[in-house]
mmCIF file of C-alpha atoms in Angstrom:
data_model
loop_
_atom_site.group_PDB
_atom_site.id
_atom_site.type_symbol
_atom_site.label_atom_id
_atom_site.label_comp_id
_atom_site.label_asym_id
_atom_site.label_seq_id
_atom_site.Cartn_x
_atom_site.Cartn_y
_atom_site.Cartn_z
ATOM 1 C CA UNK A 341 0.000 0.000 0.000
ATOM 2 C CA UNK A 342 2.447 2.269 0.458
ATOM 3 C CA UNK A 343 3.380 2.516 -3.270
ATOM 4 C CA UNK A 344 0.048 3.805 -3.412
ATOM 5 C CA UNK A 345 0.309 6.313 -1.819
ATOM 6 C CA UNK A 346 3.632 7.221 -3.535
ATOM 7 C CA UNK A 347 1.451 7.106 -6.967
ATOM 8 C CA UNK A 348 -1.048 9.133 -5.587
ATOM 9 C CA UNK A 349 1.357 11.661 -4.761
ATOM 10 C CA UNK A 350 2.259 11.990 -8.477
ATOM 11 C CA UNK A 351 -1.404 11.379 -9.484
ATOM 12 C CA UNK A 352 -3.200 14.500 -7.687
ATOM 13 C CA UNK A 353 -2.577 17.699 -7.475
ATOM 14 C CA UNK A 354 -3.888 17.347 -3.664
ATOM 15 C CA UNK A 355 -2.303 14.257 -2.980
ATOM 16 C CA UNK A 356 -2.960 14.755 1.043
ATOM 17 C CA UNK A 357 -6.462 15.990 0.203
ATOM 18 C CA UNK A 358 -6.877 12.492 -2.158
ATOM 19 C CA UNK A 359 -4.665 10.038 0.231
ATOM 20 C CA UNK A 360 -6.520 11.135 3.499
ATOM 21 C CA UNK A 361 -10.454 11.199 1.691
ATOM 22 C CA UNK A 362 -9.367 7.763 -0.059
ATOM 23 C CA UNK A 363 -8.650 5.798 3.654
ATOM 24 C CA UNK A 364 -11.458 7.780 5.383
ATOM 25 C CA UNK A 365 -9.421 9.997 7.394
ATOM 26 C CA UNK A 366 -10.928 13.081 6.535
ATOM 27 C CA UNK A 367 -13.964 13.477 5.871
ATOM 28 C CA UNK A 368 -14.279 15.389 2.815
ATOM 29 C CA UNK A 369 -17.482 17.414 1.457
ATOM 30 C CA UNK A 370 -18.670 15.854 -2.301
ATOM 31 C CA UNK A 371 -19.510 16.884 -4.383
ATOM 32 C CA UNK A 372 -15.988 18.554 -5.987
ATOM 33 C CA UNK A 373 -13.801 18.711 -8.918
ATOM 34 C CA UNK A 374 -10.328 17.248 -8.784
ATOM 35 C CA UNK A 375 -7.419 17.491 -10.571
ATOM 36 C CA UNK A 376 -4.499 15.540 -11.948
ATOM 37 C CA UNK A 377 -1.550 16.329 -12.104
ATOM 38 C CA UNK A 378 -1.399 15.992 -15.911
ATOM 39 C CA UNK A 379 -4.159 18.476 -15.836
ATOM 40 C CA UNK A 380 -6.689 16.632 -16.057
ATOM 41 C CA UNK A 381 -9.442 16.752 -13.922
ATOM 42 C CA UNK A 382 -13.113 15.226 -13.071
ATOM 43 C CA UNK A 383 -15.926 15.696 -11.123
ATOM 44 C CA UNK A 384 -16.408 13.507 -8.269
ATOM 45 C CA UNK A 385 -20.018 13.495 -6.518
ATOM 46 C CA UNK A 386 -19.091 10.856 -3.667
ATOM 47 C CA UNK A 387 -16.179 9.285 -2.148
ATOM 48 C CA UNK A 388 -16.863 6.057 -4.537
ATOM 49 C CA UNK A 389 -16.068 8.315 -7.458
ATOM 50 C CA UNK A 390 -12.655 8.709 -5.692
ATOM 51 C CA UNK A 391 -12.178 5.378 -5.549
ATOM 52 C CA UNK A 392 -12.819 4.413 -9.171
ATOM 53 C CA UNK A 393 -10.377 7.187 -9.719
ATOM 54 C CA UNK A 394 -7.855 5.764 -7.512
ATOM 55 C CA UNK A 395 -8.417 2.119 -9.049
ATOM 56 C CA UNK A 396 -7.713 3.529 -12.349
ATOM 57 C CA UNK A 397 -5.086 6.116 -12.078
ATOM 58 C CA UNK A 398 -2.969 5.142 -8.915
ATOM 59 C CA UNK A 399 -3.495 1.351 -8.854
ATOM 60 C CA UNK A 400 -3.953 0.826 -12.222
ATOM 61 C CA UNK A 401 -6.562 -2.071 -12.434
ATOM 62 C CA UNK A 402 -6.426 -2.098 -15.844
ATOM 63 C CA UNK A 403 -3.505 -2.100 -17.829
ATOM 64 C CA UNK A 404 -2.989 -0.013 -20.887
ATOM 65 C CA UNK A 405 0.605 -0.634 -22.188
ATOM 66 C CA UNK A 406 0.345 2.294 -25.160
ATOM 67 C CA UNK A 407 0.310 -0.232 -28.164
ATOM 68 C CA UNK A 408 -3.348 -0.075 -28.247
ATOM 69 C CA UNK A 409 -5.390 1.071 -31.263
ATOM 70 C CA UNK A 410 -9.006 0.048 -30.238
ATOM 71 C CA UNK A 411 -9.988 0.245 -26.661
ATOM 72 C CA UNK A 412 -13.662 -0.964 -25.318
ATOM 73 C CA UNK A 413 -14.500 0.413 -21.570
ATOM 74 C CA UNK A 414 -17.027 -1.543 -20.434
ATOM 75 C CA UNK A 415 -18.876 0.091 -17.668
ATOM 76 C CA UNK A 416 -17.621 3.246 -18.403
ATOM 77 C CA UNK A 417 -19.099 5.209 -15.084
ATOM 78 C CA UNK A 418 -17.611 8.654 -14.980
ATOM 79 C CA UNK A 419 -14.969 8.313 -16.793
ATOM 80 C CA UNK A 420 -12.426 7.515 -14.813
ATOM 81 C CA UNK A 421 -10.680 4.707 -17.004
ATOM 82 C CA UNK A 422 -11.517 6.160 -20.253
ATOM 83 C CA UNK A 423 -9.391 9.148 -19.498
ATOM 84 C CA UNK A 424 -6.589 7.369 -18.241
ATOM 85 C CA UNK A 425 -6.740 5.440 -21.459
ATOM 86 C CA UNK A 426 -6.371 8.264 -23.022
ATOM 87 C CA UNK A 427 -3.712 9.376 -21.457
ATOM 88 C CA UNK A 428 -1.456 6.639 -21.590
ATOM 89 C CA UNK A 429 -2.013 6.081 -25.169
ATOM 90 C CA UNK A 430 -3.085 9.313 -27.031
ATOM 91 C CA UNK A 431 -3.136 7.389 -30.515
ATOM 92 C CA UNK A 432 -5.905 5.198 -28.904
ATOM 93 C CA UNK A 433 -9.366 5.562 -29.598
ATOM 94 C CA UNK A 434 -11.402 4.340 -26.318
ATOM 95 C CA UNK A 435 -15.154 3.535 -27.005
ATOM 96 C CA UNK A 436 -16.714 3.920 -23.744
ATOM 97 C CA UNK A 437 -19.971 2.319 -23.294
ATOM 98 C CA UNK A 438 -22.394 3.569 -19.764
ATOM 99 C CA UNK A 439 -26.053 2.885 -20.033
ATOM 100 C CA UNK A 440 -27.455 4.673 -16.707
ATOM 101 C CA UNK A 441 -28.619 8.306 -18.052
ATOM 102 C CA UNK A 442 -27.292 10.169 -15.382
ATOM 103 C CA UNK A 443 -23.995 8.314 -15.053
ATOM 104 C CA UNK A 444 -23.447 8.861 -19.081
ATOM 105 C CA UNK A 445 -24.120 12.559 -18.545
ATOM 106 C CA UNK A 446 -21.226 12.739 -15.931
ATOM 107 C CA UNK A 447 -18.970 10.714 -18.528
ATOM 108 C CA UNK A 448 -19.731 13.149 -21.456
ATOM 109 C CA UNK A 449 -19.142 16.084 -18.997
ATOM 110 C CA UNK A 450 -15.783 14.109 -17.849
ATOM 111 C CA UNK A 451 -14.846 13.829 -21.635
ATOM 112 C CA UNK A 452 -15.537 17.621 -23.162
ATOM 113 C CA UNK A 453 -13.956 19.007 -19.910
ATOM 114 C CA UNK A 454 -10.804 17.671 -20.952
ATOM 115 C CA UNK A 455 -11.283 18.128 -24.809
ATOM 116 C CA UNK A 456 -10.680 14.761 -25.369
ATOM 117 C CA UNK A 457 -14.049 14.273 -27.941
ATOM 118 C CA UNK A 458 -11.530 12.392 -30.678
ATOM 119 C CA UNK A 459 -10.166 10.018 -28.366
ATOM 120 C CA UNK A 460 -13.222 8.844 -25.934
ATOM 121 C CA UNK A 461 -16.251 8.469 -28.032
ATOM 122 C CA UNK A 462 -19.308 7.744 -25.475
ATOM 123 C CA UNK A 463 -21.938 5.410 -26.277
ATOM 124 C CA UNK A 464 -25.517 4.827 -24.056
ATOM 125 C CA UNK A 465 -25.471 1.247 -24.089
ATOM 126 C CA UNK A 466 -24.939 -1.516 -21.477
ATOM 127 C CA UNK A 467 -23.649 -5.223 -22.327
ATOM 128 C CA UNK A 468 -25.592 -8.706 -21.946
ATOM 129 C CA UNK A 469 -25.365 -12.052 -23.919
ATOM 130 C CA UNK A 470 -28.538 -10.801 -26.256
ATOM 131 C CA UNK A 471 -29.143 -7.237 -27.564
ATOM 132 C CA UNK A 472 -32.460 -5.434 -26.409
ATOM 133 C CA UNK A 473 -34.227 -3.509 -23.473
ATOM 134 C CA UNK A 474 -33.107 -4.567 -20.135
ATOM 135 C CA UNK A 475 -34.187 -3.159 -16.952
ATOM 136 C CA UNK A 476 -31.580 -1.987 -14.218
ATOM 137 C CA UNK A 477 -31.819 -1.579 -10.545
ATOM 138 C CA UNK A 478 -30.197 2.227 -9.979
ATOM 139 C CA UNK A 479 -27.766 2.196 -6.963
ATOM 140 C CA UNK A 480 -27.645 4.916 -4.814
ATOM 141 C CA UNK A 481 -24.447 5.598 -5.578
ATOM 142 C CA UNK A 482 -24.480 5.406 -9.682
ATOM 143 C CA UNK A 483 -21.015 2.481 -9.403
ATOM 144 C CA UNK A 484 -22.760 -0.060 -8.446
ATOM 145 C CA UNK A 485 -26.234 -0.013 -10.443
ATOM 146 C CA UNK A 486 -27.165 -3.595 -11.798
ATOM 147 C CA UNK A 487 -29.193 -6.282 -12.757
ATOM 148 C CA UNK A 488 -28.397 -8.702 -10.119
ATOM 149 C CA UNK A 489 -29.274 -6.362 -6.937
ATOM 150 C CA UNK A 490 -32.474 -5.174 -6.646
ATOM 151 C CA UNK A 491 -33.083 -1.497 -5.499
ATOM 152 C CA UNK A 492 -36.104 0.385 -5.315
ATOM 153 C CA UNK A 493 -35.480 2.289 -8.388
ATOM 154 C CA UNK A 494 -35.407 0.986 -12.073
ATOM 155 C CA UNK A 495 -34.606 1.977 -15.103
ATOM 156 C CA UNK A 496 -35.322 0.906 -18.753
ATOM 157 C CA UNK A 497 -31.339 0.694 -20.774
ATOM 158 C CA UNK A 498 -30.412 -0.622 -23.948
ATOM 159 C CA UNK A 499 -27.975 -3.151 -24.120
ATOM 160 C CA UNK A 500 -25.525 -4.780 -26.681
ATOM 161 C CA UNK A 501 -24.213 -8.262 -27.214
ATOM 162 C CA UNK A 502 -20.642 -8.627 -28.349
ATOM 163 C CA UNK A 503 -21.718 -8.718 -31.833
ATOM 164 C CA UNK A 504 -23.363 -5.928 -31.864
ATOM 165 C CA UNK A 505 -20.894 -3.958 -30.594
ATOM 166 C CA UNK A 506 -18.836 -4.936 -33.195
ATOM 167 C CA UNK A 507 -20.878 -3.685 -35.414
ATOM 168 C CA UNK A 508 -21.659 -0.032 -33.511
ATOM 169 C CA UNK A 509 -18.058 0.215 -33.005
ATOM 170 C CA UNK A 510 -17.106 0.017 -37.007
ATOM 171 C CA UNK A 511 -16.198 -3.736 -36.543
ATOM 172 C CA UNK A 512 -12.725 -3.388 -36.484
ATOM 173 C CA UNK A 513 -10.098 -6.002 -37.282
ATOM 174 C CA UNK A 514 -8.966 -6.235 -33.758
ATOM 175 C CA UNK A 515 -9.594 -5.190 -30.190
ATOM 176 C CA UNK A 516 -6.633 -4.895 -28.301
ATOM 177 C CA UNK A 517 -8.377 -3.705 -24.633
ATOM 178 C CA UNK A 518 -11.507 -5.058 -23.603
ATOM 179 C CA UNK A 519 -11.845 -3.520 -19.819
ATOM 180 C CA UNK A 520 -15.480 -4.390 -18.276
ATOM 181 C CA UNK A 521 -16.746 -3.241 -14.817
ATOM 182 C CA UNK A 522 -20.178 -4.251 -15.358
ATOM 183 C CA UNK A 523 -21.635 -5.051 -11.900
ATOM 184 C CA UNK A 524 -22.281 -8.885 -13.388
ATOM 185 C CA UNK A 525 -23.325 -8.157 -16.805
ATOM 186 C CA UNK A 526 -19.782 -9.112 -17.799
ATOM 187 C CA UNK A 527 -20.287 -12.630 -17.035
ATOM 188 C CA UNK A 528 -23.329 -13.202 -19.694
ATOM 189 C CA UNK A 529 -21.602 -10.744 -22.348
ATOM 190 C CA UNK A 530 -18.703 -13.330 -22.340
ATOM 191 C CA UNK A 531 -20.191 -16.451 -22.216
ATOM 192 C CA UNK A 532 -22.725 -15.385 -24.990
ATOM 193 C CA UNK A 533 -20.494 -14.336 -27.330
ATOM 194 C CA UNK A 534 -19.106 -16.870 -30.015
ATOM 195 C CA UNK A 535 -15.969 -17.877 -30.845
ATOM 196 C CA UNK A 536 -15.159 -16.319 -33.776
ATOM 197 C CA UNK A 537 -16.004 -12.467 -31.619
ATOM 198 C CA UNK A 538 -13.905 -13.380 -29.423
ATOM 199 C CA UNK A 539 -11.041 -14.247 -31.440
ATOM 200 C CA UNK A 540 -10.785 -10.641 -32.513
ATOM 201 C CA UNK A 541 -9.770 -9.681 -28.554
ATOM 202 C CA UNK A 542 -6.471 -9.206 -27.898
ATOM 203 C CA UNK A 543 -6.704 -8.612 -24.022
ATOM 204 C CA UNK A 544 -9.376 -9.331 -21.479
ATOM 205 C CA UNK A 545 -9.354 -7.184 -17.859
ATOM 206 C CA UNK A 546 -12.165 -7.141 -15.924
ATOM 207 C CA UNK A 547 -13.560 -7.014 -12.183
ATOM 208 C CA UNK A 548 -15.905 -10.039 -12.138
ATOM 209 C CA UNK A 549 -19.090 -10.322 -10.004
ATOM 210 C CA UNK A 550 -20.383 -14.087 -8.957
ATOM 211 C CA UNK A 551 -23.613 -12.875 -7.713
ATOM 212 C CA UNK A 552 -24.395 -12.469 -11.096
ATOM 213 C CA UNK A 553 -25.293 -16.643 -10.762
ATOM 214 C CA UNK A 554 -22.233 -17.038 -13.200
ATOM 215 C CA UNK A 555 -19.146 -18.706 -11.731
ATOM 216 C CA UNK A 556 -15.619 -17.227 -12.608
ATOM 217 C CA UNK A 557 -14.777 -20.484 -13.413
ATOM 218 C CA UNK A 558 -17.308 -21.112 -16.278
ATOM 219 C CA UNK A 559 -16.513 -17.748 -17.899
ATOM 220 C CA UNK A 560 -12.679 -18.593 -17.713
ATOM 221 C CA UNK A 561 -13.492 -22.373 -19.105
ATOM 222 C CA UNK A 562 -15.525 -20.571 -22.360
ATOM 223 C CA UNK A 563 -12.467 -18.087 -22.628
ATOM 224 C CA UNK A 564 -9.836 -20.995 -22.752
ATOM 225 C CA UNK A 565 -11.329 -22.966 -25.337
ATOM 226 C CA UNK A 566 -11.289 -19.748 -28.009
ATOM 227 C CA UNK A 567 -7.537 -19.476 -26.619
ATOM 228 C CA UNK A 568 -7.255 -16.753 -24.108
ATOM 229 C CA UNK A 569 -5.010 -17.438 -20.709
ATOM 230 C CA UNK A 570 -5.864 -16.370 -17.712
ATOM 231 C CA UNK A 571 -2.456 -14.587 -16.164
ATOM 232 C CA UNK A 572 -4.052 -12.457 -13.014
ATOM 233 C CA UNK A 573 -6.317 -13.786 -10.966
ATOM 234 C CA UNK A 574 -7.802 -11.617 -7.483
ATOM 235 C CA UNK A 575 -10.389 -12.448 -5.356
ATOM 236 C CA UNK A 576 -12.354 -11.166 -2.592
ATOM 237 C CA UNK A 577 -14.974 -13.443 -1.474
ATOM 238 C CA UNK A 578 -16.655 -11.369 0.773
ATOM 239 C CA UNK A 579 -18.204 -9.082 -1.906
ATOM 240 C CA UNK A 580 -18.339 -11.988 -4.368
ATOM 241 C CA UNK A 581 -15.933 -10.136 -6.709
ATOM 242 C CA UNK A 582 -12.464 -9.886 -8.086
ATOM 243 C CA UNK A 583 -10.317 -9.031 -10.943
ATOM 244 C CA UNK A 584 -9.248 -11.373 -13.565
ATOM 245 C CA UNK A 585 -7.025 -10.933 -16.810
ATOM 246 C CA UNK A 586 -7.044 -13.138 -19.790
ATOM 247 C CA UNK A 587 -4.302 -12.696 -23.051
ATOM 248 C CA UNK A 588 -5.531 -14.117 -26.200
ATOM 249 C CA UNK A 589 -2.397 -16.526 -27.301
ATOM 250 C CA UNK A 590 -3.340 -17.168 -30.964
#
């Protein structure tokens, strides 16, 4: 942990102000805008938006290694990935897909506040093994909205299978990033897609959710067989989630 906090030191341009919010020493009023040292910045309405932006930027969950042409972001949220994305590989073009309304309003806002409209192109669509409406349970705090864990509140989204997306995306000859945060929904979008989609995916990083009913295990089984290796594996059972990434070897 403490390399952390050395990266967040060279992340933020209120390193104290981000280190002390991030392990709840300070209580800090949301919400407020926050800037990188790379200048940067984006809007953070709760101290969950800090911590996507610490997952992306200071631990970096999701590897970008600047080789990259295509980039999907998968449960876009705010932002926070796309822009790092972005950042670490300016010749990239990240396609960042968020489906809750409010939370793709915050990611647009994230994207034309740092003039980035040519790299980060945001689309309103969610992921699921079939294409269609899907209704989503809105979280409270707009990270963790679903279809696995029932809230009070709903909303009607649009999602895309992996074909699809292709297809929205200008079907190019070759992913090289697939990154999916997808509370669950990443389990189904994988294990419905075929062979022959999948085969056009360089690199697989994702945080996986069990609760969706869908076992790590079975996703990992489909993803072997179209020849993708699983080299990270992280779990943390008590929020039945971790982080897995898989390289295509052919």
């Amino acid at each position: 942990k403490v390399l952390e906090l050395i990266q967040a030191w060279h992340v933020f341009q209120e390193p104290i102000w981000a280190i002390f919010s991030y392990l709840g020493f300070l209580s800090s009023p949301f919400p407020k805008l926050v800037k990188l040292k790379n200048n940067y910045s984006i809007w953070l309405d709760s101290w969950h938006d800090l911590v996507s932006v610490w997952g992306s930027w200071v631990r970096q969950d999701y590897p970008v290694l600047g080789e990259e042409s295509v980039i999907l972001d998968m449960g876009a949220n705010i932002g926070s990935f796309s822009l790092f994305a972005a950042f670490k590989n300016p010749k990239a073009i990240v396609y960042a897909f968020e489906p809750v309304r409010q939370t793709f309003q915050s990611l647009c806002h994230t994207i034309e506040r740092n003039q980035l409209q040519t790299h980060i192109i945001p689309l309103p669509y969610g992921v699921a093994a079939k294409s269609g409406s899907r209704n989503i349970y809105i979280s409270l705090v707009g990270t963790y909205s679903s279809f696995y864990v029932k809230t009070q509140w709903v909303e009607s989204i649009e999602v895309k299978n992996l074909k699809d997306v292709y297809e929205l995306v200008g079907n190019p000859a070759q992913i090289d990033l697939l990154k999916m945060d997808c509370e669950g929904a990443e389990m189904e979008f994988l294990l419905g897609a075929e062979s022959k989609e999948l085969e056009l995916i360089k690199m697989i990083c994702m945080e996986y959710h069990s609760f969706s009913g869908i076992a790590l295990e079975t996703v990992s089984h489909h993803l072997t067989k179209v020849g993708f290796q699983l080299l990270q594996y992280e779990a943390d059972p008590n929020y039945q989630c971790g982080f897995a990434l898989y390289q295509n070897r052919l």
